[in-house]
């Protein structure tokens, strides 16, 4: 079974990205299994737009634990691919035990998943330096060392100036597989889905 | 699916351990990611044993072990023992990315020459390094001439050079009070200011130790307001007692594979007692000079013996320690000319 991890810093749009990907795979509903810190497991079935309203709200939202959803098998060449939407990795020291447990889950998945989708918020990239933050570079380093398929997704391309910056970064990171996406508008997900399918077949 | 490698088990063991430590809040996220990456990149077997074996802090005995070999210095040892807990907690805080500060670690060492100030400075450097408080722990010894320049602007530059050399370790300023001599227009003042500024800039990775005679150092700290608070740790190095001096002598002889004849022990004690009253007496250094002089005389004596035995070659006699005429009246600096 293929297991793709969606990883990144908090509030870069991981949850929305995974819902968009589910949508792009042709699934009508998202079947979501929530694994909460502490061991509680909940299952939900939502239509995509309901799930977006439920999990992505306008206010800052924190995913605790892991939310797993399946991609429609048809779109992935008949294989089952699970998407794991994880707790964001934040660089500041965290007092909250629940968030830390969630982050520990993310770390475990980082080392065990078969494919890594790394989401980066274009609007958070430092204006002058034009490079990834320290945290994102560490995630990237680990993914590279693991030798698992790795996709870098530049999210929030719909924001002003983001598209230009994203293009610059893509050019700089030519050796990596990068995609410019917007979870808000749904732009770029067809290409990401194709990449996920390719990664699932090869490995 | 890839075939699982043979050492996958070791690898997952160390990965679990890293995640566990992160979850308990013992490891910051960045460090966890770095360690996990190392586990992958390097030979997994080695990485695993590294992670499993790595203690968070060196235990008290290990950190303070170099002190055990030193004779005397009871007060200094006691304060360093107290400092252990403090440094250990600072190191744990640093490890968890909490605010952490070495500016409270700067020290003043007061004592006469030969009382072990430089030796202790080295121990402190290594101790801080083993905690990760300093990155290299080396000791850079400087004195006035290394810090104070000859023309305007030269001093700050020189002092900064020394600070750069000492980065990651200990800057040991010997006879620091001499920076304040020469009055208002002297460049020493500038050296002090640059030093203090450098201490604040590089607070993360430098410890400054000012050393010198007790009276002079107290005066120096008094006439330079602000220095007291910047050097909160003050150590007094007492003169060694006669007994301790003899222990030092014994240790030095052991290290050089010599031993004392019975009468030589008495003579050495007498010589030490007399030189202790001398103003030029410099504790352990005087002992070392006495012993080295004795070894040279011993050599001159033994070369005339036909076919010397093992005992001949190792035993220092009373005659080797005898003072000749007025030599004892002079400080050891001059007494070397009396040989």
XYZ file of C-alpha atoms in Angstrom:
542
model
C 0.000 0.000 0.000
C 1.249 3.413 -0.928
C 1.288 6.023 1.753
C 1.948 9.655 0.826
C 2.770 12.060 3.625
C 1.788 15.708 3.337
C 4.313 17.585 5.442
C 5.198 21.223 6.079
C 5.083 24.050 8.590
C 1.810 25.010 10.279
C -0.728 26.911 8.191
C 0.898 26.355 4.830
C -2.277 24.619 3.629
C -1.569 20.935 4.101
C -5.154 19.912 4.848
C -6.632 21.830 1.970
C -3.944 20.475 -0.346
C -4.787 16.893 0.588
C -8.512 17.509 0.072
C -7.810 19.093 -3.303
C -5.715 16.097 -4.293
C -8.501 13.749 -3.262
C -10.868 15.809 -5.355
C -8.511 15.794 -8.327
C -8.318 12.010 -8.183
C -12.011 11.956 -9.056
C -13.312 10.952 -5.657
C -16.787 12.293 -4.936
C -16.430 11.983 -1.193
C -13.491 12.093 1.167
C -13.354 9.242 3.594
C -11.268 10.643 6.418
C -9.795 8.696 9.301
C -8.661 10.967 12.105
C -6.096 9.593 14.479
C -6.064 11.953 17.424
C -3.197 12.208 19.844
C -3.955 9.923 22.726
C -5.103 7.159 20.448
C -8.707 8.118 19.711
C -9.740 7.327 16.130
C -12.645 8.971 14.298
C -13.982 8.300 10.862
C -15.838 10.791 8.739
C -17.260 10.726 5.286
C -17.774 14.127 3.732
C -18.288 15.516 0.328
C -15.172 17.466 -0.562
C -16.666 20.939 -0.159
C -18.121 19.919 3.203
C -14.754 18.664 4.345
C -13.144 21.921 3.278
C -15.682 23.881 5.293
C -15.205 21.537 8.234
C -11.400 21.231 8.325
C -10.068 24.290 6.589
C -12.207 27.153 7.984
C -11.071 30.727 7.548
C -9.640 30.963 11.036
C -6.217 29.518 11.848
C -6.757 25.845 12.131
C -4.473 23.249 13.626
C -4.480 19.642 12.560
C -3.765 17.471 15.538
C -2.583 13.971 14.962
C -2.933 12.486 11.515
C -5.815 12.629 9.080
C -5.681 9.925 6.488
C -7.759 9.896 3.338
C -7.714 7.652 0.317
C -7.291 8.693 -3.298
C -9.698 7.190 -5.779
C -7.995 4.045 -6.980
C -8.965 4.588 -10.601
C -6.875 7.724 -10.878
C -3.752 6.028 -9.524
C -3.614 3.140 -11.921
C -5.599 0.768 -9.743
C -3.420 1.024 -6.671
C -4.606 2.160 -3.325
C -2.859 5.333 -2.269
C -3.426 6.862 1.129
C -2.756 10.488 1.834
C -1.652 11.285 5.376
C -2.267 14.863 6.361
C -0.030 15.576 9.337
C 0.495 18.030 12.166
C 2.600 20.979 11.007
C 6.228 21.078 12.114
C 6.914 24.343 13.861
C 10.419 25.505 14.748
C 9.558 27.231 18.050
C 9.736 25.119 21.146
C 6.288 23.764 21.858
C 4.868 23.601 25.347
C 1.630 21.905 24.316
C 1.994 18.176 24.822
C -0.737 17.312 22.311
C 0.892 19.286 19.521
C 4.227 17.709 20.298
C 2.695 14.249 20.176
C 1.163 15.131 16.831
C 4.540 16.335 15.581
C 6.149 13.113 16.774
C 3.600 11.238 14.636
C 4.639 13.370 11.685
C 8.287 12.462 12.301
C 7.447 8.760 12.374
C 5.529 9.055 9.119
C 8.414 11.030 7.593
C 10.591 7.981 8.045
C 8.073 5.354 7.023
C 5.903 6.786 4.234
C 6.543 5.822 0.626
C 6.241 9.286 -0.855
C 6.680 12.782 0.580
C 4.685 15.827 -0.492
C 6.321 18.862 1.077
C 4.086 21.945 1.135
C 5.652 25.414 1.399
C 3.808 28.706 1.760
C 5.076 31.062 -0.948
C 4.025 34.149 0.984
C 6.197 33.115 3.931
C 9.407 32.885 1.999
C 11.799 35.631 2.977
C 11.679 38.455 0.484
C 15.406 39.060 0.052
C 16.868 35.651 0.649
C 14.437 33.851 -1.621
C 15.238 30.475 -0.109
C 13.429 27.965 2.039
C 13.404 28.467 5.773
C 15.709 26.462 8.022
C 12.875 24.123 9.026
C 11.881 23.442 5.427
C 15.478 22.769 4.489
C 15.783 20.236 7.308
C 12.641 18.456 6.137
C 14.020 18.485 2.609
C 17.413 17.140 3.708
C 15.785 14.268 5.530
C 13.575 13.455 2.558
C 16.601 13.490 0.237
C 18.561 11.220 2.560
C 15.640 8.790 2.599
C 15.629 8.377 -1.141
C 11.814 8.236 -1.274
C 9.975 10.134 -4.039
C 9.829 13.758 -2.994
C 7.637 16.523 -4.399
C 7.985 20.150 -3.354
C 4.672 22.017 -3.614
C 4.708 25.823 -3.568
C 1.269 26.696 -2.271
C -0.722 29.949 -2.251
C 0.260 30.835 -5.803
C -2.934 32.888 -5.981
C -1.484 35.561 -3.667
C -0.018 38.726 -5.122
C 3.578 38.347 -6.286
C 3.660 34.687 -5.248
C 3.585 33.269 -8.757
C 6.681 35.215 -9.774
C 8.583 34.190 -6.686
C 7.478 30.581 -7.129
C 8.784 30.580 -10.678
C 12.128 31.926 -9.489
C 12.392 29.224 -6.829
C 11.400 26.516 -9.288
C 14.151 27.661 -11.602
C 16.686 27.599 -8.766
C 15.610 24.094 -7.677
C 15.622 22.590 -11.108
C 17.010 19.290 -9.855
C 13.900 18.737 -7.697
C 10.365 18.017 -8.744
C 8.490 21.200 -7.832
C 4.925 22.292 -8.470
C 3.212 25.640 -8.220
C -0.222 25.126 -6.684
C -3.054 26.994 -5.086
C -5.255 24.972 -2.774
C -7.686 27.870 -2.808
C -8.290 27.911 -6.548
C -7.391 24.299 -7.256
C -4.654 25.262 -9.675
C -1.855 22.803 -10.383
C -3.349 19.681 -8.823
C -3.677 17.742 -12.055
C 0.097 17.812 -12.430
C 0.646 16.857 -8.789
C -1.705 13.908 -9.139
C 0.178 12.680 -12.213
C 3.427 12.954 -10.289
C 1.989 10.970 -7.377
C 0.793 8.302 -9.781
C 4.232 8.096 -11.352
C 5.904 7.816 -7.951
C 3.502 5.040 -6.963
C 4.224 3.013 -10.063
C 7.998 3.273 -10.048
C 8.532 2.415 -6.411
C 8.440 -2.471 -2.635
C 12.083 -2.322 -1.827
C 13.652 -5.222 -0.032
C 14.228 -4.272 3.588
C 17.873 -3.976 4.378
C 19.497 -6.039 7.049
C 20.309 -3.132 9.286
C 16.827 -1.670 9.073
C 16.165 -2.844 12.589
C 19.056 -0.893 14.074
C 17.955 2.098 12.078
C 14.366 2.027 13.252
C 15.594 1.523 16.787
C 17.567 4.757 16.723
C 14.803 6.601 14.875
C 12.305 5.564 17.512
C 14.650 6.749 20.156
C 14.980 10.167 18.518
C 11.213 10.553 18.121
C 10.709 9.458 21.705
C 13.158 12.042 22.979
C 11.489 14.695 20.871
C 8.073 13.744 22.183
C 9.264 14.045 25.757
C 10.564 17.502 24.984
C 14.198 16.522 25.433
C 15.194 17.320 21.884
C 14.195 20.360 19.815
C 12.549 19.638 16.485
C 15.451 20.904 14.379
C 17.917 18.711 16.194
C 15.590 15.712 15.856
C 15.372 16.180 12.110
C 19.139 16.562 11.874
C 19.777 13.413 13.872
C 17.211 11.454 11.886
C 18.900 12.561 8.738
C 22.284 11.485 10.026
C 20.821 8.119 10.872
C 19.866 7.759 7.261
C 22.891 9.212 5.618
C 25.639 7.527 7.604
C 26.142 3.872 8.248
C 22.918 3.086 10.107
C 24.577 0.691 12.508
C 27.041 3.304 13.666
C 24.454 6.065 13.814
C 22.203 3.886 15.902
C 24.864 3.120 18.457
C 25.788 6.811 18.520
C 22.257 7.859 19.313
C 21.737 5.135 21.856
C 25.003 5.737 23.634
C 25.032 9.503 23.635
C 24.370 10.750 27.166
C 22.754 14.127 27.507
C 25.432 15.400 29.885
C 28.773 14.119 31.097
C 28.361 12.835 34.648
C 29.800 14.900 37.474
C 32.740 12.567 38.054
C 33.822 12.709 34.420
C 33.454 16.447 34.104
C 35.399 17.144 37.265
C 37.899 14.294 36.868
C 40.852 16.515 35.900
C 40.466 18.268 39.243
C 41.060 15.054 41.141
C 44.671 14.957 40.034
C 45.396 18.435 41.305
C 46.856 18.909 44.758
C 45.189 21.344 47.162
C 42.991 24.146 45.775
C 40.121 23.037 48.012
C 38.171 26.305 47.690
C 38.452 26.389 43.924
C 37.380 22.765 43.646
C 34.378 23.408 45.847
C 33.187 26.363 43.741
C 33.706 24.422 40.499
C 31.700 21.575 41.972
C 28.872 24.015 42.654
C 29.279 25.429 39.173
C 28.754 21.957 37.706
C 25.029 21.943 38.486
C 24.647 25.430 37.114
C 26.475 24.702 33.873
C 24.645 21.393 33.519
C 21.262 23.108 33.720
C 22.402 25.797 31.277
C 23.479 23.060 28.870
C 20.115 21.318 29.171
C 18.361 24.604 28.509
C 20.536 25.254 25.465
C 19.698 21.786 24.232
C 16.004 22.636 24.341
C 16.505 25.964 22.599
C 15.614 27.944 25.711
C 17.256 31.285 26.378
C 20.795 30.692 27.510
C 23.666 32.924 28.334
C 27.384 32.489 28.923
C 27.874 36.082 30.005
C 27.455 34.936 33.592
C 30.399 32.571 33.230
C 33.211 35.122 33.106
C 35.656 34.759 35.954
C 38.378 36.414 37.970
C 41.227 34.269 39.269
C 43.137 35.849 42.122
C 46.304 34.395 43.519
C 50.062 34.452 43.541
C 52.064 32.944 40.693
C 52.211 29.170 40.512
C 48.953 28.572 42.374
C 47.335 26.801 39.419
C 45.363 29.570 37.716
C 46.266 28.572 34.170
C 45.789 24.895 34.937
C 42.297 25.514 36.283
C 41.515 27.705 33.263
C 42.279 24.705 31.024
C 40.075 22.452 33.138
C 37.240 24.987 32.967
C 37.582 25.225 29.177
C 37.356 21.462 28.762
C 34.503 21.205 31.244
C 32.465 23.799 29.355
C 33.240 22.081 26.096
C 32.044 18.729 27.355
C 28.743 20.406 28.208
C 28.477 22.032 24.828
C 28.548 25.476 26.427
C 31.761 26.306 24.558
C 32.395 24.884 21.127
C 36.122 24.157 21.401
C 37.248 24.898 24.966
C 40.798 25.905 24.095
C 42.608 28.468 26.235
C 44.228 31.553 24.716
C 46.681 33.122 27.159
C 47.335 36.808 26.702
C 48.879 39.622 28.679
C 48.948 43.379 28.423
C 51.380 43.442 25.519
C 49.057 41.264 23.418
C 46.083 43.542 23.936
C 47.450 47.068 24.119
C 48.718 48.684 20.951
C 51.242 51.402 20.325
C 49.180 54.052 18.609
C 45.615 55.275 18.486
C 43.238 52.688 17.122
C 45.769 49.899 17.357
C 44.543 48.654 20.718
C 40.958 47.931 19.749
C 42.169 46.053 16.703
C 44.646 43.965 18.699
C 42.138 43.131 21.393
C 39.566 42.125 18.815
C 42.129 39.840 17.186
C 42.666 38.064 20.497
C 38.917 37.783 21.047
C 38.600 36.151 17.648
C 41.393 33.710 18.462
C 39.642 32.793 21.696
C 36.211 32.360 20.131
C 34.744 29.051 21.195
C 37.127 28.856 24.129
C 38.615 30.753 27.033
C 40.466 34.073 26.857
C 42.858 34.076 29.802
C 44.213 37.553 30.563
C 47.239 37.192 32.817
C 48.078 40.085 35.135
C 44.943 41.824 33.982
C 45.362 44.661 36.480
C 48.241 45.970 34.377
C 45.646 47.076 31.825
C 44.615 49.795 34.251
C 48.076 51.114 34.980
C 49.353 54.212 33.243
C 46.419 56.450 34.055
C 43.691 58.005 31.975
C 45.559 58.455 28.713
C 46.884 54.938 28.592
C 45.555 52.612 25.891
C 44.885 49.952 28.534
C 41.523 51.588 29.178
C 40.583 51.036 25.548
C 41.608 47.392 25.792
C 39.273 46.913 28.767
C 36.384 48.564 26.929
C 36.927 46.468 23.812
C 37.164 43.335 25.923
C 33.896 44.078 27.683
C 32.192 44.903 24.400
C 33.487 41.695 22.847
C 32.208 39.695 25.794
C 28.722 41.015 25.230
C 28.800 40.544 21.452
C 30.025 36.992 21.524
C 28.159 36.030 24.614
C 27.221 32.700 23.159
C 30.688 31.288 22.777
C 33.429 32.849 24.875
C 34.508 32.893 28.495
C 36.929 35.562 29.689
C 39.115 34.951 32.717
C 41.054 37.804 34.310
C 43.963 36.665 36.443
C 46.454 38.316 38.763
C 47.584 38.982 42.328
C 44.740 39.305 44.783
C 45.356 42.853 46.020
C 45.996 44.236 42.555
C 42.960 42.498 41.076
C 40.653 43.775 43.830
C 41.915 47.299 43.223
C 41.491 46.837 39.474
C 37.878 45.700 39.860
C 37.156 48.553 42.244
C 38.449 51.337 40.016
C 36.639 49.992 36.947
C 32.963 50.178 37.747
C 30.922 47.614 35.861
C 33.638 44.995 35.880
C 32.440 43.450 39.128
C 29.031 42.632 37.701
C 30.495 41.348 34.446
C 32.784 38.904 36.242
C 30.457 37.372 38.791
C 32.636 34.330 39.481
C 35.635 35.159 41.606
C 38.083 32.512 42.679
C 40.778 32.951 45.283
C 43.790 30.736 44.775
C 45.453 30.368 48.166
C 49.168 29.665 48.463
C 49.912 25.990 48.805
C 50.727 24.699 52.261
C 54.080 23.052 52.881
C 52.394 19.656 52.831
C 50.743 20.370 49.494
C 54.015 21.612 48.026
C 55.620 18.316 48.994
C 52.741 16.416 47.395
C 53.235 18.434 44.226
C 56.940 17.666 44.303
C 56.204 13.978 44.767
C 53.804 13.986 41.814
C 56.343 15.792 39.617
C 59.069 13.306 40.528
C 56.755 10.368 39.848
C 56.000 11.774 36.449
C 59.713 12.063 35.660
C 60.654 8.642 37.095
C 62.784 9.953 39.924
C 62.590 9.351 43.638
C 64.008 11.005 46.709
C 66.605 9.559 49.030
C 65.497 9.740 52.647
C 67.804 12.641 53.492
C 66.728 14.437 50.336
C 63.141 14.500 51.587
C 64.239 16.376 54.666
C 66.351 18.799 52.682
C 63.585 19.492 50.192
C 61.213 20.266 53.023
C 63.725 22.685 54.563
C 64.425 24.392 51.278
C 60.726 24.805 50.581
C 60.054 26.166 54.040
C 62.742 28.766 53.626
C 61.742 29.830 50.135
C 58.083 30.143 51.132
C 59.016 33.159 53.206
C 60.707 34.760 50.256
C 58.653 37.406 48.406
C 59.608 35.985 45.022
C 58.199 32.589 45.944
C 55.943 31.231 43.235
C 54.421 28.067 44.670
C 54.279 25.127 42.287
C 56.563 26.871 39.828
C 59.258 27.189 42.507
C 58.853 23.497 43.272
C 59.286 22.683 39.612
C 62.398 24.847 39.373
C 63.871 23.232 42.479
C 63.274 19.783 41.091
C 64.614 20.578 37.685
C 67.725 22.102 39.215
C 68.145 18.982 41.370
C 67.783 16.768 38.313
C 70.521 18.681 36.501
C 72.859 18.432 39.486
C 72.039 14.771 39.819
C 73.037 14.277 36.211
C 76.346 16.058 36.765
C 76.984 13.798 39.737
C 75.935 10.514 38.149
C 77.953 11.014 34.960
C 81.077 10.545 37.046
C 79.926 7.196 38.395
C 81.204 4.141 36.587
C 78.461 1.863 35.423
C 75.563 3.506 37.321
C 72.800 1.235 38.608
C 69.093 1.740 38.200
C 68.981 3.188 41.711
C 71.796 5.599 40.904
C 69.895 6.880 37.909
C 66.642 7.469 39.754
C 67.564 8.612 43.241
C 67.992 12.290 44.036
C 70.267 12.896 47.011
C 70.144 15.663 49.601
C 73.138 17.319 48.016
C 71.147 17.908 44.839
C 68.776 20.194 46.751
C 71.318 22.083 48.862
C 71.330 25.774 48.383
C 74.615 27.283 47.457
C 75.522 30.408 49.332
C 73.246 33.338 48.645
C 71.265 31.725 45.863
C 68.372 31.058 48.208
C 68.120 34.751 48.985
C 67.274 35.563 45.412
C 64.038 34.924 43.606
C 64.086 31.852 41.411
C 64.336 34.038 38.373
C 67.899 34.859 39.415
C 68.752 31.659 41.144
C 68.974 29.885 37.810
C 72.183 31.827 37.219
C 73.709 30.295 40.312
C 73.979 26.810 38.955
